[in-house]
XYZ file of C-alpha atoms in Angstrom:
316
model
C 18.953 -71.679 -129.321
C 19.219 -75.585 -128.665
C 15.612 -75.885 -127.865
C 14.874 -79.432 -129.168
C 18.139 -80.624 -127.442
C 17.074 -78.861 -124.320
C 13.568 -80.655 -124.442
C 15.082 -83.895 -124.842
C 17.581 -83.405 -121.976
C 14.856 -82.074 -119.577
C 12.321 -84.629 -120.465
C 14.836 -87.442 -119.564
C 16.241 -85.858 -116.602
C 12.471 -85.173 -115.185
C 11.799 -88.880 -115.656
C 14.965 -90.169 -114.056
C 16.497 -87.595 -111.734
C 15.561 -87.072 -108.162
C 15.480 -83.142 -108.020
C 15.172 -80.971 -105.205
C 11.960 -78.889 -105.130
C 13.638 -75.559 -106.443
C 15.632 -77.525 -109.059
C 12.209 -79.441 -110.400
C 10.518 -75.965 -110.442
C 13.320 -74.514 -112.565
C 13.320 -77.781 -114.929
C 9.706 -77.364 -115.601
C 9.878 -73.738 -116.261
C 12.714 -74.127 -118.683
C 11.051 -77.134 -120.267
C 7.740 -74.929 -120.949
C 9.929 -72.145 -122.323
C 11.716 -74.682 -124.595
C 8.147 -75.875 -125.983
C 7.081 -72.222 -126.486
C 10.388 -71.605 -128.635
C 9.992 -74.769 -130.473
C 6.448 -74.021 -131.348
C 5.075 -76.975 -129.346
C 2.210 -75.009 -127.925
C 0.084 -77.871 -126.571
C 2.914 -79.414 -124.806
C 3.877 -75.877 -123.393
C 0.418 -75.532 -121.994
C 0.428 -78.931 -120.441
C 3.804 -78.177 -118.801
C 2.772 -74.883 -117.458
C -0.321 -76.501 -115.909
C 1.962 -79.201 -114.209
C 4.243 -76.429 -113.033
C 1.530 -74.405 -111.396
C -0.123 -77.396 -109.753
C 3.197 -78.598 -108.213
C 4.566 -75.001 -107.578
C 1.321 -72.691 -106.951
C 3.584 -69.984 -105.598
C 5.712 -69.783 -108.695
C 7.101 -66.303 -109.122
C 6.565 -65.168 -112.436
C 9.287 -62.791 -113.616
C 8.168 -61.544 -116.837
C 11.128 -59.818 -118.206
C 12.961 -63.016 -118.396
C 10.472 -64.922 -120.338
C 8.984 -65.413 -123.881
C 5.709 -63.523 -124.223
C 3.708 -66.753 -125.039
C 5.001 -68.225 -121.883
C 3.897 -65.202 -119.528
C 0.422 -65.346 -121.191
C -0.070 -69.091 -120.487
C 0.996 -68.520 -116.732
C -1.389 -65.411 -116.376
C -4.337 -67.567 -117.835
C -4.320 -69.377 -114.390
C -6.059 -68.267 -111.343
C -4.393 -69.534 -108.107
C -5.542 -68.933 -104.651
C -5.749 -71.214 -101.162
C -8.271 -73.732 -101.253
C -8.462 -75.428 -97.818
C -6.498 -73.826 -94.875
C -6.167 -74.645 -91.123
C -5.038 -72.298 -88.533
C -4.532 -71.631 -84.961
C -5.705 -68.243 -83.105
C -4.656 -66.936 -79.874
C -5.452 -63.810 -78.023
C -7.300 -61.866 -75.316
C -10.991 -62.450 -74.585
C -13.235 -60.061 -72.875
C -16.762 -61.685 -71.762
C -19.695 -59.614 -71.048
C -23.195 -60.743 -69.607
C -26.305 -58.586 -70.810
C -29.527 -59.087 -68.613
C -32.594 -59.826 -70.808
C -35.200 -60.049 -68.118
C -35.266 -60.075 -64.392
C -37.096 -62.812 -62.146
C -37.784 -62.772 -58.590
C -38.545 -65.224 -55.806
C -39.212 -62.869 -52.665
C -41.502 -59.802 -52.748
C -39.652 -56.693 -51.840
C -36.245 -57.998 -52.699
C -34.617 -56.331 -55.549
C -33.248 -59.009 -58.067
C -32.237 -56.669 -60.654
C -28.196 -56.553 -59.903
C -26.754 -58.489 -62.970
C -23.768 -60.697 -63.113
C -20.499 -59.041 -62.359
C -18.059 -59.395 -65.362
C -15.033 -61.455 -64.794
C -12.466 -59.331 -66.646
C -10.325 -60.760 -69.356
C -8.473 -64.083 -69.995
C -6.209 -65.645 -72.838
C -7.527 -68.296 -75.099
C -6.663 -70.079 -78.143
C -8.601 -72.427 -80.588
C -8.466 -73.692 -84.078
C -10.406 -73.104 -87.342
C -10.755 -74.436 -90.849
C -11.209 -72.087 -93.979
C -12.516 -73.173 -97.496
C -11.814 -70.503 -100.174
C -14.448 -71.585 -102.662
C -13.762 -68.159 -104.750
C -10.547 -66.104 -104.832
C -10.743 -63.799 -101.828
C -14.207 -65.247 -100.642
C -14.182 -68.026 -98.126
C -16.329 -69.829 -95.743
C -14.862 -70.550 -92.031
C -15.561 -72.475 -88.937
C -13.899 -72.015 -85.560
C -13.844 -74.647 -82.738
C -12.932 -73.944 -79.298
C -13.672 -74.402 -75.394
C -13.598 -71.805 -72.824
C -14.347 -71.157 -69.113
C -15.819 -68.198 -67.396
C -16.302 -67.645 -63.480
C -18.748 -65.038 -62.461
C -20.820 -63.877 -59.540
C -23.987 -62.114 -58.511
C -24.865 -60.228 -55.217
C -28.174 -59.298 -54.082
C -28.054 -57.221 -50.777
C -31.401 -55.962 -49.400
C -31.667 -53.805 -46.150
C -31.954 -54.353 -43.194
C -30.287 -57.798 -43.392
C -30.715 -60.055 -46.457
C -27.367 -60.998 -48.319
C -27.220 -63.254 -50.953
C -23.975 -64.205 -52.728
C -23.929 -66.480 -55.692
C -20.746 -67.703 -57.841
C -20.853 -69.860 -60.802
C -18.037 -71.701 -63.090
C -19.292 -72.130 -66.625
C -17.700 -74.073 -69.485
C -18.556 -73.678 -73.167
C -17.873 -74.969 -76.728
C -18.083 -72.326 -79.320
C -18.550 -72.806 -82.918
C -18.738 -69.545 -85.051
C -19.481 -70.040 -88.942
C -18.426 -67.126 -90.964
C -17.815 -65.653 -94.543
C -14.519 -63.992 -94.884
C -13.669 -61.491 -97.674
C -10.072 -60.727 -98.670
C -8.591 -57.599 -100.002
C -5.194 -57.912 -101.612
C -2.873 -54.914 -100.824
C 0.082 -56.320 -102.723
C 3.534 -57.544 -101.629
C 1.904 -60.481 -99.908
C -0.222 -58.030 -97.603
C -3.807 -58.788 -97.060
C -6.941 -57.388 -95.072
C -10.076 -58.920 -94.574
C -13.544 -58.554 -93.242
C -15.874 -61.353 -91.724
C -19.344 -61.752 -90.662
C -21.554 -64.710 -89.840
C -23.314 -66.836 -86.987
C -22.879 -69.935 -85.120
C -23.543 -72.192 -82.039
C -22.676 -71.753 -78.384
C -22.961 -75.385 -76.462
C -23.110 -74.868 -72.609
C -21.752 -78.153 -71.222
C -20.940 -77.567 -67.589
C -22.203 -75.007 -64.785
C -21.107 -75.458 -61.203
C -22.740 -73.042 -58.628
C -22.142 -72.024 -55.125
C -24.363 -69.826 -53.026
C -24.264 -68.258 -49.511
C -27.366 -66.669 -47.835
C -27.548 -64.892 -44.471
C -30.775 -63.196 -43.040
C -32.134 -62.500 -39.522
C -35.287 -62.075 -37.276
C -35.352 -58.434 -38.600
C -35.673 -59.784 -42.086
C -39.276 -59.433 -43.313
C -38.804 -60.846 -46.705
C -38.328 -64.527 -46.291
C -41.220 -65.071 -43.792
C -38.709 -67.085 -41.469
C -38.747 -66.257 -37.867
C -35.129 -67.408 -37.109
C -31.815 -66.531 -37.933
C -30.269 -68.417 -40.986
C -26.825 -68.847 -42.253
C -26.887 -71.043 -45.331
C -24.348 -72.236 -47.798
C -24.602 -74.736 -50.697
C -21.738 -75.715 -53.172
C -21.015 -77.956 -56.141
C -24.648 -77.001 -57.391
C -25.116 -78.673 -60.874
C -26.919 -75.822 -62.747
C -26.836 -77.185 -66.252
C -30.485 -78.338 -65.999
C -31.388 -75.043 -65.342
C -29.687 -73.359 -68.474
C -30.261 -73.421 -72.237
C -27.507 -75.933 -73.513
C -27.887 -74.521 -77.266
C -27.937 -71.065 -78.133
C -27.157 -69.087 -81.256
C -24.599 -66.356 -81.863
C -23.460 -63.883 -84.238
C -19.923 -62.624 -85.314
C -18.141 -59.694 -87.092
C -14.579 -58.985 -87.303
C -11.465 -57.727 -89.376
C -7.922 -58.311 -89.724
C -4.524 -57.779 -91.552
C -2.054 -60.697 -92.732
C 1.255 -61.290 -94.337
C 1.624 -64.256 -96.508
C 4.690 -66.251 -97.148
C 3.875 -68.994 -99.593
C 1.449 -71.450 -97.598
C 1.759 -69.677 -94.262
C -0.128 -66.575 -93.281
C 0.221 -64.675 -90.128
C -2.602 -62.279 -89.050
C -3.759 -59.577 -86.595
C -7.331 -60.123 -85.595
C -10.248 -58.598 -83.822
C -13.785 -59.925 -83.585
C -17.128 -59.246 -81.630
C -19.466 -62.271 -80.903
C -22.931 -61.594 -79.639
C -25.400 -63.917 -78.159
C -28.789 -64.362 -79.871
C -30.757 -65.841 -77.032
C -30.672 -66.351 -73.422
C -27.958 -68.876 -72.083
C -30.147 -69.425 -68.595
C -33.525 -70.710 -68.274
C -35.156 -69.501 -65.226
C -38.543 -71.034 -65.934
C -36.791 -74.350 -64.987
C -36.049 -73.243 -61.513
C -38.490 -75.896 -60.306
C -35.787 -78.373 -61.089
C -33.747 -77.408 -58.076
C -36.557 -76.510 -55.442
C -33.773 -75.964 -52.571
C -32.281 -73.277 -54.496
C -35.426 -71.641 -55.208
C -37.436 -72.317 -52.018
C -34.814 -72.270 -49.228
C -31.974 -69.969 -50.792
C -34.444 -67.948 -52.690
C -32.315 -67.641 -55.738
C -33.316 -67.602 -59.540
C -31.561 -66.747 -62.540
C -31.966 -63.832 -64.722
C -32.453 -64.029 -68.421
C -29.054 -63.052 -69.867
C -27.149 -63.664 -73.106
C -23.158 -63.521 -73.180
C -21.171 -61.342 -75.508
C -17.499 -60.947 -76.235
C -14.696 -58.947 -77.742
C -11.417 -60.716 -78.723
C -8.082 -59.478 -80.075
C -5.139 -61.286 -80.782
C -3.015 -63.191 -83.737
C -3.287 -66.325 -85.886
C -1.192 -68.222 -87.988
C -2.614 -70.477 -90.774
C -1.317 -73.157 -93.264
C -2.716 -73.969 -96.705
C -3.075 -77.703 -97.012
C -4.242 -77.390 -100.743
C -4.323 -74.724 -103.266
C -6.735 -73.990 -106.085
C -5.150 -73.841 -109.645
C -7.824 -73.267 -112.410
C -7.364 -71.839 -115.868
C -9.490 -68.629 -116.371
C -12.543 -68.767 -118.527
C -11.469 -67.167 -121.919
């Protein structure tokens, strides 16, 4: 019942003592409760505001508090505001042919790019939660893919092409959270983004004989060319779309997630109409790209850390 004495001791202690975080949280809680019991509502509300801004993960245990104090705390809406994170997982790229181009009549150029299996990747992201449970996100990562293409035409035309590609990818998306209680969350996400194609190096091998009626050449030919800069024959910037879902567990400012996502290409990463930029590849090795876009599925886990929390009083 010594509320006024408690207020005096707590105010002086908070000004002069070097409290540990948990001690300071307890001192502010007790000070706010003391103000409530002493009838100083304005000071109680100010102290609750300070308490929640310094300790946004304050655990309200209603059975231990005056009803007025509980109501003051419940007037605030608290959620992460700015978060950074790191994702890691398996990545399955797939190439989809949009249109096939040909150089030689009679040669079937329809065989597509052979998928390169899966690999592991990691990347970072930034999240801004502008409303509780609703955020805008941007990811940033770089990845590499090796793929090949074989064009074999009887009786004796064999063309093997291998390419190493490197990309920057920037998915942008909206994420919606659903609170399951006990620090458990699930989310769904959807958005678009940008794919930047910044490096492509090709290698080609070609074999044909006198029996070959496609090339118009009269002699046997075994050709090889490596370290071909293919970037001039690509579209450096293409659009992407993405959709995903996940489940997470939150411990104060740390959250651990299991994530799955699908990313699809909106247009072709190749530009076959630019084949004239490498006449050797087109006219001597008889190679031309297909129009293709790149899609991928990914599954893995992520960890995020909240840099800043939003602590706002609800509108009455």
